[in-house]
Amino acid sequence: MNTSVTNTARLLGAGLRALLVLTLVTGVLYPLAVTGIAQGLFAGKANGSEVESNGEVVGSSLIGQAYNLPLKEGQETPAPDLKWFQGRPQNGLGSNSVNTQYRLILSGATNRSADNAELVQWVKDAKAAVVKDNSVPGHPVNPADVPADAVTSSGSGLDPAISPKYADLQVQRVAEKNGLPADRVRKLVDEHTEGRTLGFMGEPRVNVLELNIALKDLAAAGR
């Protein structure tokens, strides 16, 4: 009986020691080591790829933002603030989720098929809005020129970038709203256009947040 109790106590002691060691290694030392390496070598990415403007963090380069006017009484969806470049539609998982207008807890696509009637209507409405919003005197937008990313949300619903074609489509409207020369705004788009990753992966893209920060600076300078 005494031997059995002693063996049990030894096993419990060994188990407790193993638990403490594993807790220390995997719960304290390993996370500290990984965090330290990440902060030392990839601080920007480890901290969320933060984007700063005038010394303040204004967002992440990995997550899109909405550029809307304040919600008016009676409105369910705020109108876009057309002085800014607009990102992709923000349907995300749809109106039944919390991922609407980039107010995020979840990410994901709508999971609707290409012939889904609701999705087709979303695309038609988005296309009509793009044509209407970006047609300025002397520069009407041809519906055939509206790119796919202007009327569809991304797989995650969080895409921070748009195609150079969609950015260029918005140039005339943005220039007019900000009292800037269109050629200078177009140059701004060119300066913020990234090529394919490693020259062959993905598509050319324009980060909307970074472009709008540059636009803000350009408008403030009045040139």
XYZ file of N, CA and C in Angstrom:
669
model
N 0.832 -1.195 0.000
C 0.000 0.000 0.000
C 0.867 1.246 0.000
N 1.852 1.293 0.836
C 2.751 2.439 0.913
C 3.524 2.614 -0.400
N 3.932 1.479 -0.977
C 4.654 1.534 -2.252
C 3.784 2.110 -3.352
N 2.519 1.712 -3.378
C 1.585 2.214 -4.388
C 1.380 3.718 -4.244
N 1.228 4.166 -3.025
C 1.050 5.596 -2.780
C 2.291 6.373 -3.186
N 3.447 5.802 -2.866
C 4.703 6.465 -3.219
C 4.861 6.577 -4.730
N 4.539 5.495 -5.442
C 4.640 5.522 -6.914
C 3.677 6.529 -7.517
N 2.463 6.566 -6.947
C 1.471 7.533 -7.452
C 1.961 8.954 -7.245
N 2.537 9.201 -6.078
C 3.046 10.539 -5.777
C 4.176 10.905 -6.720
N 5.026 9.922 -7.037
C 6.131 10.182 -7.959
C 5.608 10.508 -9.361
N 4.608 9.731 -9.806
C 4.036 9.983 -11.121
C 3.385 11.360 -11.192
N 2.671 11.711 -10.136
C 2.046 13.023 -10.097
C 3.095 14.131 -10.108
N 4.169 13.898 -9.347
C 5.248 14.887 -9.317
C 5.911 15.034 -10.672
N 6.140 13.905 -11.343
C 6.763 13.949 -12.672
C 5.838 14.635 -13.673
N 4.546 14.326 -13.582
C 3.586 14.958 -14.484
C 3.513 16.460 -14.258
N 3.544 16.864 -12.996
C 3.492 18.291 -12.683
C 4.730 19.005 -13.194
N 5.903 18.360 -13.021
C 7.136 18.962 -13.520
C 7.105 19.098 -15.049
N 6.614 18.059 -15.730
C 6.510 18.107 -17.189
C 5.569 19.222 -17.628
N 4.447 19.359 -16.894
C 3.493 20.418 -17.217
C 4.130 21.795 -17.063
N 4.863 21.986 -15.984
C 5.495 23.274 -15.746
C 6.552 23.577 -16.799
N 7.351 22.556 -17.151
C 8.403 22.754 -18.151
C 7.780 23.090 -19.509
N 6.777 22.315 -19.925
C 6.135 22.551 -21.216
C 5.427 23.913 -21.243
N 4.830 24.282 -20.120
C 4.177 25.594 -20.042
C 5.203 26.705 -20.209
N 6.341 26.542 -19.553
C 7.393 27.547 -19.643
C 7.947 27.634 -21.060
N 8.198 26.467 -21.675
C 8.812 26.453 -22.999
C 7.835 26.909 -24.074
N 6.660 26.277 -24.116
C 5.714 26.556 -25.204
C 4.805 27.749 -24.935
N 4.602 28.068 -23.667
C 3.690 29.160 -23.347
C 4.372 30.479 -23.047
N 5.695 30.434 -22.770
C 6.415 31.668 -22.428
C 7.631 31.872 -23.337
N 8.577 30.940 -23.302
C 9.833 31.139 -24.029
C 9.623 31.160 -25.545
N 8.869 30.186 -26.069
C 8.662 30.129 -27.523
C 7.927 31.361 -28.038
N 6.787 31.773 -27.439
C 6.134 32.999 -27.917
C 7.024 34.234 -27.823
N 7.817 34.327 -26.753
C 8.726 35.466 -26.621
C 9.786 35.448 -27.723
N 10.302 34.256 -28.036
C 11.320 34.145 -29.073
C 10.745 34.513 -30.434
N 9.559 33.979 -30.753
C 8.935 34.274 -32.039
C 8.602 35.760 -32.157
N 8.068 36.327 -31.073
C 7.735 37.756 -31.077
C 8.988 38.607 -31.244
N 10.057 38.212 -30.535
C 11.301 38.964 -30.637
C 11.893 38.928 -32.033
N 11.880 37.750 -32.651
C 12.401 37.616 -34.021
C 11.546 38.430 -34.989
N 10.222 38.327 -34.827
C 9.324 39.069 -35.717
C 9.522 40.566 -35.586
N 9.645 41.049 -34.350
C 9.839 42.481 -34.141
C 11.198 42.941 -34.640
N 12.192 42.056 -34.531
C 13.528 42.432 -34.958
C 13.697 42.434 -36.470
N 13.058 41.467 -37.147
C 13.259 41.319 -38.584
C 12.103 41.832 -39.433
N 10.884 41.751 -38.902
C 9.701 42.133 -39.696
C 8.752 42.979 -38.847
N 9.265 44.021 -38.241
C 8.462 44.804 -37.295
C 7.192 45.346 -37.935
N 7.303 45.849 -39.143
C 6.127 46.422 -39.795
C 5.024 45.408 -39.995
N 5.372 44.229 -40.510
C 4.380 43.188 -40.744
C 3.860 42.632 -39.425
N 4.753 42.469 -38.442
C 4.329 41.925 -37.157
C 3.331 42.841 -36.456
N 3.423 44.122 -36.704
C 2.522 45.087 -36.059
C 1.278 45.394 -36.880
N 1.072 44.613 -37.944
C -0.159 44.776 -38.700
C -0.016 45.586 -39.971
N 1.199 45.786 -40.449
C 1.434 46.551 -41.687
C 0.750 47.917 -41.611
N 1.011 48.613 -40.515
C 0.348 49.895 -40.270
C 0.785 50.957 -41.280
N -0.159 51.807 -41.641
C 0.113 52.938 -42.530
C -0.067 54.215 -41.715
N 0.909 55.109 -41.793
C 0.861 56.353 -41.031
C 0.665 57.557 -41.945
N 0.028 58.569 -41.398
C -0.119 59.856 -42.082
C -0.001 60.950 -41.039
N 0.941 61.853 -41.256
C 1.193 62.932 -40.301
C 1.475 62.406 -38.897
N 2.220 61.310 -38.833
C 2.631 60.761 -37.544
C 1.582 59.931 -36.838
N 0.428 59.707 -37.460
C -0.630 58.913 -36.839
C -0.931 57.681 -37.688
N -1.226 56.582 -37.023
C -1.629 55.368 -37.734
C -3.052 55.556 -38.239
N -3.251 55.395 -39.552
C -4.569 55.617 -40.153
C -5.170 54.342 -40.736
N -4.455 53.231 -40.624
C -4.988 51.981 -41.142
C -3.888 50.988 -41.420
N -4.270 49.917 -42.083
C -3.329 48.868 -42.482
C -3.287 48.791 -43.998
N -2.111 48.517 -44.522
C -1.979 48.382 -45.970
C -2.604 47.087 -46.478
N -3.048 46.221 -45.565
C -3.593 44.921 -45.942
C -5.113 44.870 -45.912
N -5.751 45.912 -45.362
C -7.209 45.896 -45.211
C -7.792 47.181 -45.777
N -8.805 47.044 -46.618
C -9.439 48.206 -47.223
C -10.213 49.051 -46.222
N -10.527 50.245 -46.641
C -11.315 51.160 -45.833
C -12.451 51.734 -46.660
N -13.478 52.184 -45.968
C -14.581 52.867 -46.642
C -14.316 54.368 -46.625
N -14.646 55.033 -47.728
C -14.526 56.488 -47.819
C -15.917 57.027 -48.111
N -16.676 57.220 -47.034
C -18.072 57.594 -47.161
C -18.372 58.920 -46.473
N -19.481 59.516 -46.861
C -20.000 60.686 -46.176
C -20.704 60.233 -44.900
N -20.874 61.115 -43.914
C -21.596 60.730 -42.700
C -23.006 60.244 -43.038
N -23.448 59.244 -42.307
C -24.772 58.677 -42.535
C -25.850 59.696 -42.180
N -26.752 59.945 -43.115
C -27.840 60.899 -42.890
C -29.058 60.187 -42.309
N -29.901 60.950 -41.697
C -31.114 60.392 -41.104
C -31.960 59.738 -42.204
N -32.371 58.514 -41.945
C -33.181 57.781 -42.916
C -32.372 56.933 -43.870
N -31.064 57.151 -43.922
C -30.211 56.355 -44.805
C -29.826 55.042 -44.133
N -29.833 53.968 -44.905
C -29.345 52.689 -44.403
C -27.880 52.487 -44.764
N -27.492 53.024 -45.900
C -26.113 52.903 -46.379
C -25.580 54.294 -46.683
N -24.436 54.688 -46.129
C -23.894 56.012 -46.407
C -23.460 56.160 -47.857
N -23.547 57.365 -48.372
C -23.115 57.643 -49.742
C -21.589 57.771 -49.774
N -20.969 57.388 -50.874
C -19.504 57.521 -50.967
C -19.086 58.987 -51.020
N -17.959 59.279 -50.406
C -17.387 60.620 -50.477
C -16.546 60.672 -51.749
N -17.085 61.328 -52.764
C -16.508 61.228 -54.103
C -15.237 62.047 -54.311
N -14.768 62.739 -53.292
C -13.483 63.421 -53.454
C -12.316 62.452 -53.284
N -12.623 61.226 -52.814
C -11.597 60.212 -52.593
C -11.716 59.096 -53.622
N -10.606 58.443 -53.889
C -10.654 57.216 -54.665
C -11.408 56.163 -53.858
N -12.261 55.440 -54.531
C -13.068 54.424 -53.875
C -12.490 53.031 -54.120
N -12.631 52.158 -53.129
C -12.160 50.795 -53.256
C -13.212 49.895 -53.860
N -13.024 48.622 -53.705
C -13.962 47.643 -54.248
C -15.254 47.629 -53.430
N -16.342 47.118 -53.995
C -17.568 46.960 -53.212
C -17.308 46.165 -51.945
N -18.072 46.469 -50.915
C -17.784 45.926 -49.589
C -18.846 44.935 -49.124
N -19.346 44.114 -50.042
C -20.401 43.185 -49.667
C -19.916 42.116 -48.696
N -18.658 41.698 -48.865
C -18.125 40.666 -47.976
C -19.032 39.461 -47.937
N -19.417 39.039 -46.744
C -20.291 37.884 -46.591
C -21.750 38.238 -46.804
N -22.030 39.499 -47.124
C -23.402 39.906 -47.376
C -24.012 40.653 -46.210
N -25.227 41.074 -46.376
C -25.880 41.919 -45.378
C -26.242 41.164 -44.111
N -26.186 39.837 -44.142
C -26.521 39.067 -42.950
C -25.314 38.806 -42.056
N -24.177 39.385 -42.407
C -22.974 39.179 -41.603
C -22.524 40.502 -41.007
N -21.484 40.414 -40.179
C -20.931 41.627 -39.595
C -19.872 42.238 -40.488
N -19.554 41.582 -41.609
C -18.528 42.119 -42.506
C -19.186 42.969 -43.589
N -19.742 44.101 -43.186
C -20.318 45.046 -44.135
C -19.656 46.398 -43.905
N -19.370 47.096 -45.008
C -18.730 48.407 -44.934
C -17.419 48.355 -44.144
N -16.722 47.236 -44.206
C -15.435 47.051 -43.521
C -15.536 47.135 -42.001
N -16.733 46.999 -41.444
C -16.846 46.863 -39.989
C -16.696 45.372 -39.706
N -15.501 44.972 -39.246
C -15.093 43.585 -39.395
C -15.077 42.784 -38.114
N -15.556 41.592 -38.211
C -15.216 40.515 -37.287
C -14.876 39.285 -38.120
N -15.620 39.113 -39.196
C -15.386 37.996 -40.106
C -14.920 38.505 -41.457
N -14.336 37.617 -42.240
C -14.023 37.941 -43.626
C -14.493 36.797 -44.497
N -14.753 37.095 -45.744
C -15.187 36.045 -46.648
C -15.978 36.600 -47.812
N -16.232 35.755 -48.786
C -16.997 36.145 -49.964
C -18.479 35.865 -49.745
N -19.286 36.222 -50.730
C -20.726 36.017 -50.621
C -21.121 34.564 -50.836
N -20.234 33.802 -51.498
C -20.490 32.401 -51.829
C -21.711 32.222 -52.740
N -22.087 33.259 -53.462
C -23.176 33.147 -54.421
C -22.608 32.767 -55.787
N -23.356 31.982 -56.539
C -22.908 31.562 -57.857
C -23.014 32.721 -58.835
N -22.350 32.592 -59.973
C -22.304 33.679 -60.943
C -23.673 34.025 -61.502
N -24.607 33.051 -61.490
C -25.936 33.336 -62.024
C -26.964 33.609 -60.924
N -26.494 33.801 -59.689
C -27.407 34.132 -58.600
C -28.075 35.479 -58.865
N -29.388 35.524 -58.785
C -30.134 36.731 -59.144
C -29.747 37.926 -58.276
N -29.538 37.696 -56.981
C -29.174 38.799 -56.089
C -27.793 39.337 -56.427
N -26.851 38.432 -56.691
C -25.498 38.862 -57.048
C -25.498 39.616 -58.370
N -26.243 39.125 -59.333
C -26.334 39.794 -60.627
C -26.881 41.207 -60.456
N -27.875 41.371 -59.597
C -28.444 42.699 -59.359
C -27.450 43.607 -58.658
N -26.686 43.039 -57.710
C -25.637 43.836 -57.042
C -24.663 44.388 -58.072
N -24.246 43.528 -58.988
C -23.274 43.943 -60.005
C -23.865 45.018 -60.907
N -25.108 44.841 -61.328
C -25.756 45.835 -62.178
C -25.875 47.172 -61.465
N -26.279 47.143 -60.185
C -26.420 48.384 -59.414
C -25.070 49.058 -59.214
N -24.047 48.239 -58.921
C -22.702 48.788 -58.715
C -22.178 49.419 -59.994
N -22.423 48.780 -61.120
C -21.947 49.304 -62.402
C -22.630 50.623 -62.732
N -23.944 50.694 -62.503
C -24.672 51.940 -62.762
C -24.146 53.058 -61.870
N -23.834 52.736 -60.609
C -23.315 53.747 -59.687
C -21.934 54.224 -60.106
N -21.093 53.306 -60.561
C -19.740 53.679 -61.012
C -19.827 54.618 -62.211
N -20.694 54.288 -63.154
C -20.856 55.140 -64.341
C -21.369 56.515 -63.940
N -22.394 56.553 -63.092
C -22.999 57.825 -62.671
C -22.007 58.675 -61.869
N -21.343 58.069 -60.896
C -20.460 58.827 -60.003
C -19.229 59.367 -60.712
N -18.749 58.647 -61.722
C -17.483 59.026 -62.342
C -17.632 59.749 -63.676
N -18.852 59.937 -64.115
C -19.084 60.717 -65.328
C -19.147 62.194 -64.973
N -18.170 62.944 -65.445
C -18.119 64.388 -65.190
C -18.241 65.102 -66.537
N -18.602 66.379 -66.525
C -18.758 67.108 -67.789
C -17.552 66.952 -68.709
N -17.833 66.509 -69.920
C -16.773 66.319 -70.900
C -16.075 64.986 -70.814
N -16.381 64.204 -69.776
C -15.714 62.907 -69.592
C -16.718 61.861 -69.115
N -17.646 61.468 -69.989
C -18.594 60.411 -69.606
C -17.898 59.056 -69.533
N -18.388 58.218 -68.650
C -17.820 56.873 -68.508
C -18.632 55.897 -69.357
N -17.937 55.170 -70.199
C -18.568 54.134 -71.001
C -18.759 52.891 -70.137
N -19.988 52.393 -70.006
C -20.214 51.203 -69.175
C -19.297 50.035 -69.535
N -18.910 49.935 -70.789
C -18.033 48.847 -71.217
C -16.630 48.980 -70.637
N -16.292 50.183 -70.141
C -14.955 50.415 -69.601
C -14.868 50.149 -68.104
N -15.981 49.795 -67.479
C -15.975 49.544 -66.035
C -15.353 48.176 -65.759
N -14.243 48.113 -65.020
C -13.578 46.821 -64.782
C -14.307 45.988 -63.733
N -13.997 44.714 -63.703
C -14.691 43.782 -62.805
C -14.512 44.139 -61.342
N -13.307 44.613 -60.960
C -13.087 44.900 -59.544
C -13.859 46.111 -59.063
N -14.430 46.890 -59.974
C -15.235 48.044 -59.579
C -16.641 47.638 -59.158
N -17.042 46.422 -59.522
C -18.430 46.012 -59.266
C -18.536 44.712 -58.477
N -17.406 44.135 -58.083
C -17.431 42.896 -57.301
C -16.511 43.025 -56.095
N -16.919 42.414 -54.989
C -16.046 42.375 -53.825
C -15.027 41.254 -53.989
N -13.977 41.305 -53.203
C -12.931 40.278 -53.294
C -13.342 39.029 -52.526
N -12.521 37.992 -52.611
C -12.818 36.754 -51.899
C -12.901 36.935 -50.401
N -12.103 37.836 -49.859
C -12.137 38.090 -48.415
C -13.091 39.219 -48.052
N -13.417 40.061 -49.032
C -14.200 41.249 -48.733
C -13.369 42.378 -48.153
N -12.053 42.171 -48.056
C -11.181 43.137 -47.384
C -10.109 43.719 -48.299
N -10.174 43.458 -49.591
C -9.104 43.829 -50.511
C -8.770 45.323 -50.400
N -7.519 45.662 -50.097
C -7.136 47.067 -49.957
C -6.778 47.743 -51.271
N -6.742 46.956 -52.360
C -6.237 47.488 -53.631
C -7.298 47.416 -54.718
N -7.104 48.237 -55.734
C -7.926 48.198 -56.937
C -6.998 48.099 -58.150
N -7.566 47.789 -59.281
C -6.767 47.701 -60.497
C -6.397 49.102 -60.983
N -5.275 49.243 -61.680
C -4.939 50.547 -62.266
C -6.046 51.069 -63.175
N -6.761 50.165 -63.840
C -7.840 50.589 -64.729
C -8.964 51.251 -63.946
N -9.320 50.686 -62.794
C -10.380 51.286 -61.978
C -9.906 52.609 -61.374
N -8.655 52.668 -60.962
C -8.120 53.920 -60.434
C -8.132 55.004 -61.509
N -7.729 54.649 -62.729
C -7.693 55.615 -63.825
C -9.100 56.100 -64.186
N -10.088 55.204 -64.075
C -11.468 55.583 -64.364
C -11.955 56.676 -63.409
N -11.396 56.713 -62.197
C -11.832 57.672 -61.183
C -11.088 59.002 -61.235
N -10.057 59.094 -62.049
C -9.171 60.264 -62.043
C -9.916 61.565 -62.306
N -10.735 61.616 -63.351
C -11.420 62.862 -63.711
C -12.328 63.344 -62.582
N -13.060 62.426 -61.995
C -13.952 62.797 -60.893
C -13.184 63.286 -59.667
N -12.125 62.576 -59.305
C -11.318 62.972 -58.144
C -10.658 64.328 -58.379
N -10.141 64.538 -59.588
C -9.505 65.819 -59.911
C -10.505 66.961 -59.807
N -11.694 66.767 -60.330
C -12.709 67.822 -60.298
C -13.143 68.128 -58.864
N -13.369 67.093 -58.070
C -13.831 67.282 -56.694
C -12.785 67.976 -55.822
N -11.513 67.816 -56.168
C -10.442 68.401 -55.362
C -9.821 69.640 -55.997
N -10.332 70.048 -57.158
C -9.789 71.222 -57.822
C -8.349 71.046 -58.261
N -8.046 69.852 -58.755
C -6.675 69.536 -59.157
C -6.626 69.218 -60.649
N -5.487 69.422 -61.300
C -5.342 69.017 -62.708
C -5.435 67.506 -62.842
N -6.174 67.057 -63.831
C -6.357 65.623 -64.018
C -5.038 64.915 -64.302
N -4.141 65.567 -65.044
C -2.879 64.907 -65.372
C -2.023 64.689 -64.125
N -2.151 65.614 -63.145
C -1.382 65.443 -61.904
C -1.953 64.308 -61.064
N -3.268 64.182 -61.047
C -3.897 63.083 -60.310
C -3.575 61.753 -60.983
N -3.568 61.744 -62.316
C -3.222 60.516 -63.041
C -1.768 60.119 -62.759
N -0.904 61.107 -62.660
C 0.491 60.817 -62.329
C 0.592 60.213 -60.932
N -0.260 60.689 -60.032
C -0.291 60.152 -58.673
C -0.662 58.665 -58.695
N -1.627 58.320 -59.531
C -2.013 56.919 -59.684
C -0.841 56.097 -60.212
N -0.158 56.629 -61.224
C 0.987 55.914 -61.795
C 2.077 55.691 -60.748
N 2.287 56.689 -59.902
C 3.320 56.591 -58.869
C 2.970 55.546 -57.805
N 1.689 55.250 -57.649
C 1.264 54.297 -56.615
C 0.797 52.964 -57.201
N 1.137 52.726 -58.461
C 0.791 51.457 -59.087
C 1.921 50.455 -58.873
N 1.584 49.327 -58.258
C 2.555 48.257 -58.018
C 2.411 47.194 -59.096
N 3.529 46.653 -59.529
C 3.501 45.594 -60.533
C 3.237 44.240 -59.911
N 3.283 43.216 -60.730
C 3.084 41.855 -60.243
C 4.192 41.470 -59.268
N 3.844 40.728 -58.240
C 4.823 40.261 -57.272
C 5.844 39.359 -57.953
N 7.103 39.679 -57.765
C 8.212 38.955 -58.397
C 8.111 38.957 -59.913
N 7.317 39.868 -60.447
C 7.217 40.018 -61.885
C 6.227 39.106 -62.581
N 5.642 38.139 -61.841
C 4.731 37.205 -62.526
C 3.528 36.782 -61.682
N 3.511 37.063 -60.391
C 2.396 36.635 -59.543
C 1.403 37.771 -59.329
N 0.121 37.448 -59.422
C -0.904 38.437 -59.191
C -1.059 39.404 -60.355
N -1.695 40.529 -60.076
C -1.954 41.543 -61.082
C -1.442 42.903 -60.596
N -1.164 43.842 -61.507
C -0.826 45.210 -61.081
C -1.962 45.768 -60.221
N -1.619 46.594 -59.241
C -2.612 47.040 -58.280
C -2.245 48.398 -57.708
N -3.238 49.049 -57.146
C -3.056 50.355 -56.505
C -3.665 50.277 -55.116
N -2.868 50.518 -54.087
C -3.384 50.515 -52.717
C -4.175 51.799 -52.489
N -5.469 51.663 -52.210
C -6.354 52.821 -52.144
C -6.018 53.731 -50.965
N -5.711 53.156 -49.814
C -5.374 53.966 -48.648
C -4.140 54.811 -48.906
N -3.098 54.189 -49.418
C -1.858 54.923 -49.672
C -2.057 55.984 -50.759
N -2.873 55.663 -51.767
C -3.160 56.631 -52.829
C -3.929 57.823 -52.273
N -4.903 57.581 -51.404
C -5.691 58.683 -50.847
C -4.879 59.540 -49.882
N -3.929 58.950 -49.203
C -3.035 59.755 -48.355
C -2.219 60.700 -49.226
N -1.699 60.191 -50.336
C -0.938 61.034 -51.256
C -1.841 62.097 -51.875
N -3.082 61.742 -52.175
C -4.040 62.710 -52.721
C -4.307 63.826 -51.716
N -4.469 63.477 -50.472
C -4.700 64.463 -49.420
C -3.540 65.459 -49.348
N -2.333 64.922 -49.408
C -1.144 65.796 -49.372
C -1.083 66.694 -50.599
N -1.440 66.128 -51.755
C -1.415 66.911 -52.991
C -2.458 68.025 -52.956
N -3.666 67.709 -52.464
C -4.710 68.704 -52.373
C -4.350 69.808 -51.377
N -3.702 69.414 -50.271
C -3.297 70.396 -49.259
C -2.245 71.335 -49.819
N -1.385 70.800 -50.692
C -0.346 71.637 -51.305
C -0.917 72.521 -52.411
N -2.105 72.178 -52.885
C -2.764 72.977 -53.910
C -2.093 72.928 -55.259
N -1.561 71.751 -55.609
C -0.886 71.630 -56.905
C -1.122 70.267 -57.520
